[in-house]
Short mmCIF file of C-alpha atoms and ligand atoms in Angstrom, two decimals:
data_model
loop_
_atom_site.label_atom_id
_atom_site.label_comp_id
_atom_site.label_asym_id
_atom_site.label_seq_id
_atom_site.Cartn_x
_atom_site.Cartn_y
_atom_site.Cartn_z
CA MET A 1339 24.94 -31.90 0.34
CA ARG A 1340 25.11 -29.06 -2.15
CA VAL A 1341 22.00 -26.93 -2.34
CA LEU A 1342 21.35 -24.32 -5.03
CA VAL A 1343 19.50 -21.36 -3.52
CA THR A 1344 17.90 -19.03 -6.06
CA GLY A 1345 17.06 -15.58 -4.69
CA GLY A 1346 19.38 -16.27 -1.75
CA ALA A 1347 20.24 -12.58 -1.29
CA GLY A 1348 16.60 -11.69 -0.57
CA TYR A 1349 14.70 -11.40 2.71
CA ILE A 1350 13.69 -15.04 3.27
CA GLY A 1351 16.64 -16.36 1.24
CA THR A 1352 19.30 -14.79 3.49
CA HIS A 1353 17.68 -16.18 6.64
CA THR A 1354 17.40 -19.62 5.08
CA CYS A 1355 21.03 -19.55 3.90
CA VAL A 1356 22.10 -18.84 7.50
CA GLU A 1357 20.14 -21.87 8.72
CA LEU A 1358 21.49 -24.05 5.90
CA LEU A 1359 25.12 -23.09 6.61
CA ASN A 1360 24.63 -23.55 10.35
CA ALA A 1361 23.19 -27.01 9.67
CA GLY A 1362 26.31 -27.93 7.68
CA TYR A 1363 24.94 -27.70 4.12
CA GLU A 1364 27.11 -26.45 1.27
CA ILE A 1365 25.25 -23.78 -0.67
CA VAL A 1366 25.48 -22.08 -4.05
CA ILE A 1367 23.51 -18.83 -4.30
CA VAL A 1368 22.13 -17.35 -7.51
CA ASP A 1369 20.63 -13.85 -7.46
CA ASN A 1370 20.38 -10.92 -9.90
CA PHE A 1371 19.99 -8.33 -7.10
CA SER A 1372 16.79 -7.02 -8.70
CA ASN A 1373 15.39 -6.70 -5.17
CA SER A 1374 18.43 -7.17 -2.92
CA LYS A 1375 21.97 -5.99 -2.26
CA PRO A 1376 25.40 -7.69 -2.29
CA GLU A 1377 25.90 -6.50 1.29
CA ALA A 1378 23.30 -9.09 2.36
CA LEU A 1379 25.67 -11.87 1.27
CA LYS A 1380 28.51 -10.42 3.36
CA ARG A 1381 26.19 -10.44 6.35
CA ILE A 1382 25.40 -14.14 5.86
CA LYS A 1383 29.15 -14.80 6.05
CA GLU A 1384 29.50 -12.56 9.10
CA ILE A 1385 26.75 -14.39 11.00
CA THR A 1386 27.82 -17.93 10.11
CA GLY A 1387 31.59 -17.54 9.68
CA LYS A 1388 31.16 -19.72 6.60
CA ASP A 1389 31.80 -19.15 2.91
CA PHE A 1390 29.78 -20.14 -0.15
CA LYS A 1391 29.74 -19.78 -3.91
CA PHE A 1392 27.72 -16.98 -5.47
CA TYR A 1393 26.65 -16.29 -9.05
CA SER A 1394 25.25 -12.90 -10.05
CA ILE A 1395 22.86 -14.34 -12.63
CA ASP A 1396 19.33 -13.77 -13.87
CA LEU A 1397 17.30 -16.99 -13.98
CA LEU A 1398 16.07 -15.90 -17.40
CA ASN A 1399 19.64 -16.30 -18.71
CA ARG A 1400 19.60 -20.01 -19.51
CA GLU A 1401 23.26 -20.21 -20.65
CA GLU A 1402 24.59 -18.59 -17.50
CA LEU A 1403 22.32 -20.68 -15.27
CA GLU A 1404 23.42 -23.85 -17.03
CA LYS A 1405 27.02 -23.06 -16.03
CA VAL A 1406 25.94 -23.25 -12.38
CA PHE A 1407 24.77 -26.84 -12.93
CA LEU A 1408 27.90 -27.70 -14.93
CA GLU A 1409 30.33 -26.23 -12.41
CA ASN A 1410 28.70 -27.56 -9.24
CA GLU A 1411 27.34 -30.91 -8.20
CA ILE A 1412 23.93 -29.59 -7.26
CA GLU A 1413 21.76 -32.12 -5.42
CA SER A 1414 18.72 -30.04 -4.56
CA VAL A 1415 17.26 -26.58 -5.11
CA ILE A 1416 15.47 -24.07 -2.91
CA HIS A 1417 13.77 -21.64 -5.25
CA PHE A 1418 13.06 -18.19 -3.78
CA ALA A 1419 13.83 -16.02 -6.82
CA GLY A 1420 10.77 -14.11 -7.92
CA LEU A 1421 9.11 -10.72 -7.93
CA LYS A 1422 6.60 -10.33 -5.10
CA ALA A 1423 4.90 -6.91 -5.02
CA VAL A 1424 1.15 -7.44 -5.49
CA GLY A 1425 0.34 -3.87 -6.64
CA GLU A 1426 3.27 -3.76 -9.06
CA SER A 1427 2.16 -7.08 -10.54
CA VAL A 1428 -1.21 -5.51 -11.47
CA GLN A 1429 0.68 -2.76 -13.34
CA LEU A 1430 3.30 -5.04 -14.89
CA PRO A 1431 1.71 -8.47 -15.41
CA LEU A 1432 4.00 -9.42 -18.29
CA VAL A 1433 7.11 -8.66 -16.26
CA TYR A 1434 5.76 -10.80 -13.40
CA TYR A 1435 4.76 -13.73 -15.60
CA GLN A 1436 8.05 -13.59 -17.50
CA ASN A 1437 10.24 -13.35 -14.41
CA ASN A 1438 8.39 -15.75 -12.11
CA ILE A 1439 7.01 -18.34 -14.53
CA THR A 1440 9.66 -18.34 -17.28
CA GLY A 1441 12.40 -18.17 -14.63
CA THR A 1442 10.95 -21.27 -12.96
CA LEU A 1443 10.53 -23.08 -16.29
CA ILE A 1444 14.18 -22.51 -17.20
CA LEU A 1445 15.26 -23.64 -13.73
CA CYS A 1446 13.14 -26.81 -13.87
CA GLU A 1447 14.30 -27.64 -17.42
CA LEU A 1448 17.91 -27.47 -16.27
CA MET A 1449 17.12 -29.47 -13.16
CA GLN A 1450 15.55 -32.17 -15.36
CA LYS A 1451 18.53 -32.09 -17.75
CA TYR A 1452 21.07 -32.51 -14.94
CA GLY A 1453 18.99 -35.03 -13.01
CA VAL A 1454 18.39 -32.71 -10.04
CA LYS A 1455 14.83 -33.53 -9.02
CA LYS A 1456 14.60 -32.30 -5.45
CA LEU A 1457 12.99 -28.91 -5.04
CA VAL A 1458 11.64 -26.67 -2.30
CA PHE A 1459 9.51 -23.93 -3.83
CA SER A 1460 8.42 -20.59 -2.30
CA SER A 1461 4.70 -20.50 -2.77
CA SER A 1462 2.34 -18.28 -0.82
CA ALA A 1463 -0.90 -18.23 1.12
CA THR A 1464 -2.04 -15.94 -1.68
CA VAL A 1465 -2.86 -19.12 -3.69
CA TYR A 1466 -5.95 -19.54 -1.47
CA GLY A 1467 -7.36 -16.34 -3.05
CA ASP A 1468 -10.47 -14.94 -1.47
CA VAL A 1469 -10.72 -17.42 1.41
CA LYS A 1470 -14.18 -18.30 2.68
CA SER A 1471 -13.22 -19.71 6.09
CA THR A 1472 -10.30 -20.01 8.51
CA PRO A 1473 -8.09 -21.72 9.55
CA ILE A 1474 -6.91 -22.50 6.03
CA LEU A 1475 -6.10 -26.11 5.11
CA GLU A 1476 -3.91 -27.19 2.19
CA ASN A 1477 -6.87 -28.82 0.44
CA PHE A 1478 -8.93 -25.61 0.31
CA PRO A 1479 -9.81 -24.40 -3.22
CA LEU A 1480 -7.06 -22.40 -4.92
CA SER A 1481 -7.50 -19.18 -6.89
CA ALA A 1482 -5.75 -15.92 -7.68
CA THR A 1483 -6.79 -12.30 -7.27
CA ASN A 1484 -3.80 -10.63 -8.96
CA PRO A 1485 -0.97 -11.48 -11.41
CA TYR A 1486 1.54 -12.11 -8.61
CA GLY A 1487 -0.76 -14.66 -6.99
CA ARG A 1488 -1.59 -16.15 -10.38
CA SER A 1489 2.12 -16.61 -11.11
CA LYS A 1490 2.46 -18.66 -7.87
CA LEU A 1491 -0.65 -20.67 -8.67
CA ILE A 1492 0.54 -21.42 -12.22
CA ILE A 1493 4.00 -22.44 -10.98
CA GLU A 1494 2.43 -24.77 -8.39
CA GLU A 1495 0.40 -26.39 -11.19
CA ILE A 1496 3.42 -26.67 -13.51
CA ILE A 1497 5.36 -28.38 -10.73
CA ARG A 1498 2.49 -30.79 -10.04
CA ASP A 1499 2.48 -31.67 -13.78
CA ILE A 1500 6.24 -32.30 -13.69
CA GLY A 1501 5.68 -34.63 -10.73
CA VAL A 1502 2.99 -36.53 -12.63
CA SER A 1503 5.24 -36.90 -15.70
CA ASP A 1504 8.26 -38.15 -13.74
CA SER A 1505 7.83 -39.89 -10.40
CA GLU A 1506 11.48 -39.27 -9.44
CA TRP A 1507 10.73 -35.62 -8.71
CA SER A 1508 10.36 -34.67 -5.09
CA VAL A 1509 8.95 -31.24 -4.33
CA ALA A 1510 7.72 -29.32 -1.29
CA GLN A 1511 5.60 -26.30 -2.22
CA LEU A 1512 5.73 -24.08 0.86
CA ARG A 1513 2.81 -21.72 1.27
CA TYR A 1514 4.09 -18.94 3.50
CA PHE A 1515 1.67 -16.81 5.47
CA ASN A 1516 3.02 -13.37 6.54
CA PRO A 1517 6.78 -13.53 7.21
CA ILE A 1518 8.07 -10.73 9.45
CA GLY A 1519 10.90 -10.08 11.91
CA ALA A 1520 14.62 -10.50 11.37
CA HIS A 1521 17.61 -12.54 12.47
CA PRO A 1522 18.32 -11.92 16.19
CA SER A 1523 21.86 -10.76 15.30
CA GLY A 1524 20.31 -7.61 13.78
CA LEU A 1525 22.54 -8.13 10.74
CA ILE A 1526 19.98 -9.32 8.18
CA GLY A 1527 16.33 -8.37 7.73
CA GLU A 1528 13.76 -7.06 5.31
CA ASP A 1529 15.01 -4.16 3.16
CA PRO A 1530 12.20 -3.00 0.89
CA ASN A 1531 12.84 -0.54 -1.94
CA GLY A 1532 11.10 2.81 -1.48
CA ILE A 1533 7.96 3.08 0.62
CA PRO A 1534 7.03 -0.35 1.99
CA ASN A 1535 3.79 -1.99 0.81
CA ASN A 1536 3.60 -4.43 3.71
CA LEU A 1537 2.52 -3.72 7.25
CA MET A 1538 5.58 -4.59 9.34
CA PRO A 1539 8.27 -2.76 7.36
CA TYR A 1540 5.91 0.23 7.25
CA ILE A 1541 5.40 0.17 11.04
CA SER A 1542 9.18 -0.20 11.56
CA GLN A 1543 9.87 2.87 9.46
CA VAL A 1544 7.22 4.89 11.31
CA ALA A 1545 8.84 3.87 14.62
CA ALA A 1546 12.24 4.90 13.23
CA GLY A 1547 10.86 8.32 12.28
CA LYS A 1548 11.35 7.71 8.54
CA LEU A 1549 7.60 7.76 7.84
CA LYS A 1550 5.06 9.98 9.58
CA GLU A 1551 2.15 7.71 10.34
CA LEU A 1552 0.69 4.34 9.52
CA LYS A 1553 -2.45 4.31 7.38
CA ILE A 1554 -4.60 1.39 8.50
CA PHE A 1555 -6.57 0.02 5.58
CA GLY A 1556 -10.10 -0.36 6.91
CA ASN A 1557 -11.60 -0.58 10.42
CA ASP A 1558 -14.91 -2.15 9.43
CA TYR A 1559 -13.86 -5.77 8.90
CA PRO A 1560 -15.77 -8.44 10.84
CA THR A 1561 -12.85 -8.93 13.28
CA SER A 1562 -12.37 -8.22 17.01
CA ASP A 1563 -11.38 -4.56 16.43
CA GLY A 1564 -12.43 -4.06 12.78
CA THR A 1565 -8.90 -4.30 11.32
CA GLY A 1566 -7.59 -7.14 9.13
CA VAL A 1567 -6.28 -10.37 10.68
CA ARG A 1568 -3.14 -12.15 9.42
CA ASP A 1569 -0.94 -15.05 10.47
CA TYR A 1570 2.45 -13.39 11.06
CA ILE A 1571 5.38 -15.79 11.21
CA HIS A 1572 8.94 -15.09 12.36
CA VAL A 1573 11.28 -15.31 9.35
CA VAL A 1574 13.72 -17.50 11.32
CA ASP A 1575 10.94 -20.02 12.04
CA LEU A 1576 10.10 -19.90 8.35
CA ALA A 1577 13.75 -20.43 7.38
CA LYS A 1578 13.90 -23.49 9.66
CA GLY A 1579 10.82 -24.85 7.86
CA HIS A 1580 12.93 -24.96 4.68
CA ILE A 1581 15.51 -27.20 6.33
CA LYS A 1582 12.74 -29.59 7.36
CA ALA A 1583 11.23 -29.48 3.87
CA LEU A 1584 14.64 -30.19 2.35
CA GLU A 1585 15.08 -33.19 4.63
CA LYS A 1586 11.65 -34.41 3.49
CA VAL A 1587 12.35 -34.10 -0.25
CA MET A 1588 15.68 -35.89 0.20
CA LEU A 1589 13.82 -38.85 1.70
CA GLU A 1590 10.62 -39.17 -0.33
CA THR A 1591 9.44 -38.52 -3.87
CA GLY A 1592 6.20 -36.81 -4.91
CA VAL A 1593 4.87 -33.26 -4.93
CA ASP A 1594 3.17 -31.89 -1.82
CA ALA A 1595 2.12 -28.49 -0.45
CA TYR A 1596 2.49 -27.28 3.15
CA ASN A 1597 1.22 -24.23 5.01
CA LEU A 1598 3.98 -22.46 6.92
CA GLY A 1599 2.19 -20.29 9.44
CA THR A 1600 1.68 -20.19 13.20
CA GLY A 1601 -2.04 -20.99 13.17
CA ARG A 1602 -2.82 -17.75 15.03
CA GLY A 1603 -4.09 -14.49 13.63
CA TYR A 1604 -3.48 -10.95 14.89
CA THR A 1605 -5.24 -7.73 13.90
CA VAL A 1606 -3.39 -4.70 12.55
CA LEU A 1607 -4.06 -2.85 15.82
CA GLU A 1608 -2.68 -5.75 17.87
CA MET A 1609 0.49 -5.61 15.76
CA VAL A 1610 0.78 -1.85 16.27
CA LYS A 1611 0.49 -2.30 20.05
CA ALA A 1612 3.02 -5.16 20.07
CA PHE A 1613 5.49 -3.09 18.07
CA GLU A 1614 5.06 -0.07 20.36
CA LYS A 1615 5.85 -2.28 23.32
CA ALA A 1616 8.89 -3.86 21.66
CA SER A 1617 10.36 -0.59 20.42
CA GLY A 1618 9.29 1.84 23.13
CA LYS A 1619 8.16 4.14 20.30
CA GLU A 1620 4.72 5.49 19.60
CA ILE A 1621 3.24 4.53 16.23
CA PRO A 1622 0.86 7.26 15.10
CA TYR A 1623 -1.88 5.90 12.85
CA SER A 1624 -5.10 6.84 11.12
CA PHE A 1625 -7.81 4.79 9.44
CA VAL A 1626 -8.32 5.00 5.69
CA GLU A 1627 -10.39 3.08 3.14
CA ARG A 1628 -9.91 -0.66 2.75
CA ARG A 1629 -7.11 -1.58 0.32
CA GLN A 1630 -8.48 -3.08 -2.86
CA GLY A 1631 -8.04 -6.85 -2.98
CA ASP A 1632 -7.49 -7.25 0.80
CA ILE A 1633 -9.34 -9.96 2.66
CA SER A 1634 -10.61 -9.72 6.22
CA THR A 1635 -8.99 -12.71 7.87
CA CYS A 1636 -6.27 -15.14 6.89
CA PHE A 1637 -4.54 -17.69 9.10
CA ALA A 1638 -3.18 -21.16 8.60
CA ASP A 1639 -3.93 -24.59 9.88
CA PRO A 1640 -0.27 -25.68 10.16
CA THR A 1641 -1.02 -29.26 11.27
CA LYS A 1642 0.18 -30.88 8.04
CA ALA A 1643 3.65 -29.29 8.35
CA LYS A 1644 3.78 -30.48 11.97
CA MET A 1645 2.78 -34.04 11.09
CA LYS A 1646 4.72 -34.49 7.85
CA LEU A 1647 7.71 -32.15 8.21
CA ASP A 1648 8.03 -32.23 12.00
CA TRP A 1649 8.04 -28.44 11.93
CA ALA A 1650 6.14 -25.84 13.90
CA ALA A 1651 6.69 -22.13 14.45
CA VAL A 1652 7.89 -21.41 17.98
CA MET A 1653 8.32 -17.65 18.12
CA GLY A 1654 5.53 -15.25 19.07
CA ILE A 1655 4.76 -11.67 18.06
CA ARG A 1656 6.89 -10.24 20.86
CA GLU A 1657 10.04 -11.82 19.37
CA MET A 1658 8.94 -10.90 15.85
CA CYS A 1659 8.60 -7.24 16.84
CA VAL A 1660 11.75 -7.11 19.01
CA ASP A 1661 13.85 -8.62 16.19
CA ALA A 1662 12.27 -6.42 13.50
CA TRP A 1663 13.03 -3.36 15.61
CA ARG A 1664 16.64 -4.42 16.28
CA TRP A 1665 17.20 -4.78 12.52
CA GLN A 1666 15.48 -1.46 11.76
CA SER A 1667 17.31 0.52 14.44
CA ASN A 1668 20.73 -0.97 13.65
CA ASN A 1669 20.29 -0.47 9.90
CA ARG A 1670 18.31 2.72 9.40
CA ASP A 1671 18.71 2.54 5.61
CA GLY A 1672 18.76 -1.24 5.30
CA TYR A 1673 21.81 -2.62 3.53
CA GLU A 1674 22.67 0.77 2.04
CA VAL A 1675 26.25 1.14 3.21
CA LEU A 1676 27.29 4.77 3.09
CA ALA A 1677 30.17 5.41 0.71
CA LYS A 1678 33.29 6.11 2.74
CA VAL A 1679 34.28 9.77 2.61
CA PRO A 1680 37.99 9.99 1.71
CA VAL A 1681 40.04 11.37 4.55
CA HIS A 1682 42.53 14.10 3.49
CA THR A 1683 45.60 14.59 5.58
P1 LIG B 2760 12.89 -10.85 -1.95
O1 LIG B 2760 12.48 -9.94 -3.06
O2 LIG B 2760 13.53 -10.25 -0.76
O3 LIG B 2760 13.82 -12.03 -2.50
C1 LIG B 2760 13.72 -12.52 -3.81
C2 LIG B 2760 15.13 -12.53 -4.40
O4 LIG B 2760 15.07 -13.08 -5.72
C3 LIG B 2760 15.75 -11.14 -4.51
O5 LIG B 2760 17.05 -11.16 -3.95
C4 LIG B 2760 15.81 -10.87 -6.02
O6 LIG B 2760 16.90 -10.05 -6.37
C5 LIG B 2760 15.90 -12.28 -6.58
N1 LIG B 2760 15.37 -12.44 -7.94
C6 LIG B 2760 14.15 -12.07 -8.41
N2 LIG B 2760 14.03 -12.41 -9.71
C7 LIG B 2760 15.20 -13.02 -10.06
C8 LIG B 2760 15.68 -13.58 -11.28
N3 LIG B 2760 14.96 -13.57 -12.40
N4 LIG B 2760 16.94 -14.11 -11.30
C9 LIG B 2760 17.69 -14.11 -10.17
N5 LIG B 2760 17.28 -13.60 -8.99
C10 LIG B 2760 16.05 -13.04 -8.95
O7 LIG B 2760 11.57 -11.66 -1.51
P2 LIG B 2760 11.34 -12.59 -0.26
O8 LIG B 2760 10.39 -11.90 0.64
O9 LIG B 2760 12.62 -13.11 0.26
O10 LIG B 2760 10.52 -13.77 -0.96
C11 LIG B 2760 11.15 -14.94 -1.44
C12 LIG B 2760 10.13 -15.77 -2.17
O11 LIG B 2760 9.05 -16.06 -1.29
C13 LIG B 2760 9.50 -15.09 -3.38
O12 LIG B 2760 9.32 -16.05 -4.39
C14 LIG B 2760 8.17 -14.60 -2.86
O13 LIG B 2760 7.21 -14.52 -3.87
C15 LIG B 2760 7.81 -15.68 -1.86
N6 LIG B 2760 6.92 -15.22 -0.79
C16 LIG B 2760 7.25 -14.12 -0.05
C17 LIG B 2760 6.39 -13.67 0.94
C18 LIG B 2760 6.69 -12.44 1.75
O14 LIG B 2760 5.76 -11.88 2.34
N7 LIG B 2760 7.93 -11.99 1.84
C19 LIG B 2760 5.20 -14.38 1.20
C20 LIG B 2760 4.91 -15.50 0.44
C21 LIG B 2760 5.78 -15.92 -0.56
C1 LIG B 2761 -1.20 -7.07 6.35
C2 LIG B 2761 -2.38 -6.35 6.98
C3 LIG B 2761 -3.47 -4.82 5.47
C4 LIG B 2761 -0.05 -2.06 5.12
C5 LIG B 2761 0.94 -9.65 1.30
C6 LIG B 2761 0.69 -10.31 -0.03
C7 LIG B 2761 0.78 -11.81 0.12
C8 LIG B 2761 2.09 -12.24 0.79
C9 LIG B 2761 2.35 -11.47 2.04
C10 LIG B 2761 3.71 -12.78 -0.89
C11 LIG B 2761 -3.59 -6.23 6.05
C12 LIG B 2761 -2.84 -4.06 6.62
C13 LIG B 2761 -0.87 -3.11 5.47
C14 LIG B 2761 -0.37 -0.74 5.54
C15 LIG B 2761 -2.33 -1.64 6.65
N1 LIG B 2761 3.23 -11.97 -0.05
N2 LIG B 2761 -2.00 -2.90 6.22
N3 LIG B 2761 -1.50 -0.59 6.29
O1 LIG B 2761 -1.69 -8.16 2.29
O2 LIG B 2761 -1.63 -9.96 4.08
O3 LIG B 2761 -0.07 -10.10 2.21
O4 LIG B 2761 2.21 -10.06 1.80
O5 LIG B 2761 3.28 -13.84 -1.25
O6 LIG B 2761 0.66 -12.33 -1.17
O7 LIG B 2761 -0.60 -9.94 -0.50
O8 LIG B 2761 0.29 -8.35 3.90
O9 LIG B 2761 1.63 -6.78 5.20
O10 LIG B 2761 0.51 -5.96 3.09
O11 LIG B 2761 -0.89 -6.49 5.09
O12 LIG B 2761 -3.35 -1.43 7.31
O13 LIG B 2761 0.31 0.24 5.23
O14 LIG B 2761 -1.99 -4.99 7.26
O15 LIG B 2761 -4.70 -4.26 5.10
O16 LIG B 2761 -4.74 -6.33 6.85
P1 LIG B 2761 -0.90 -9.10 3.11
P2 LIG B 2761 0.48 -6.85 4.29
#
């Protein structure tokens, strides 16, 4: 089975490609490296001992993307490619809408043209917007609080419309909660550009001595210790969810959405403590104002994924922190491979 993986060089994409190759799938990766590095692809090969085809292509380039469909017998698509920084999306809404929505439109048009109607799409828990109660079920009302979230919401709606227009389409819209951690090999992991926006990469870099201290956004939320609660999920568990979703779309038609989370929430302070334990490093922190747009508590009800995809997360925060720390300490500067200094004799 040949699977096209868009955004396969990225954080979740690399981990999913490893699982796909290990499960015996043939994959074709498309990525423009706008938020990733070629080294990540080498690492996928190193972990799996398997090879795959790669195209350095922007999804917005219809002609180039069409070649991928012409040159390969693609049967299904896992679509990760997209821009994902919430704050940046507020500054650059047009860039986000163009990249995420137009990119998906071009991809879906080509899929329709070449009769490839099986899709697993990277959605996000962000489509639940300002949630009123937890745990979150798939049938909760959807809304967006920023252009990034709106791009995911619009894509979900576009895909539902495609499904209505043509009953041969089969799509799993996967709503990820907070993916963290890294592959246990320590060879692939999250490699954010510049100063991380998200909690776990920030904590990792504080532990590694690259950043001075963590700023905790708010300690007056109605939670056990006043800090925000999130449903952190190990990226390898998440990657395995894609294999299950792929199996599902190969078997049944229709468009459906699934929460991929653990069903358990942890506060920021609980994550800091867990990371200190896993790394043996102290994480200095201070409290600052709440971050605009943040919600107090967000965690999934993952029952639907369990019932319909036969998938459930198995790893806990200890493994998430141990694996994140292994990746961080083995790769201080992420995938940045230092240029070799020529040796003069
Ligand atoms: P990532 O930035 O690490 O990976 C995305 C990849 O897509 C990158 O390699 C990037 O270079 C590529 N890409 C972006 N635009 C492209 C384009 N126009 N053409 C070709 N390649 C392009 O992000 P990630 O964390 O792996 O996330 C993967 C997907 O999951 C994204 O769609 C993201 O919105 C979604 N998601 C991520 C999270 C999270 O917290 N990481 C949570 C929910 C949903
Ligand atoms: C987690 C908790 C912060 C950083 C984001 C996107 C969401 C999804 C996942 C893509 C919150 C607190 C954080 C810091 C802190 N991505 N925090 N200091 O906001 O739940 O979700 O990533 O779809 O759309 O919004 O994740 O890791 O940024 O924050 O105190 O320096 O950590 O306030 O409570 P978030 P996060």
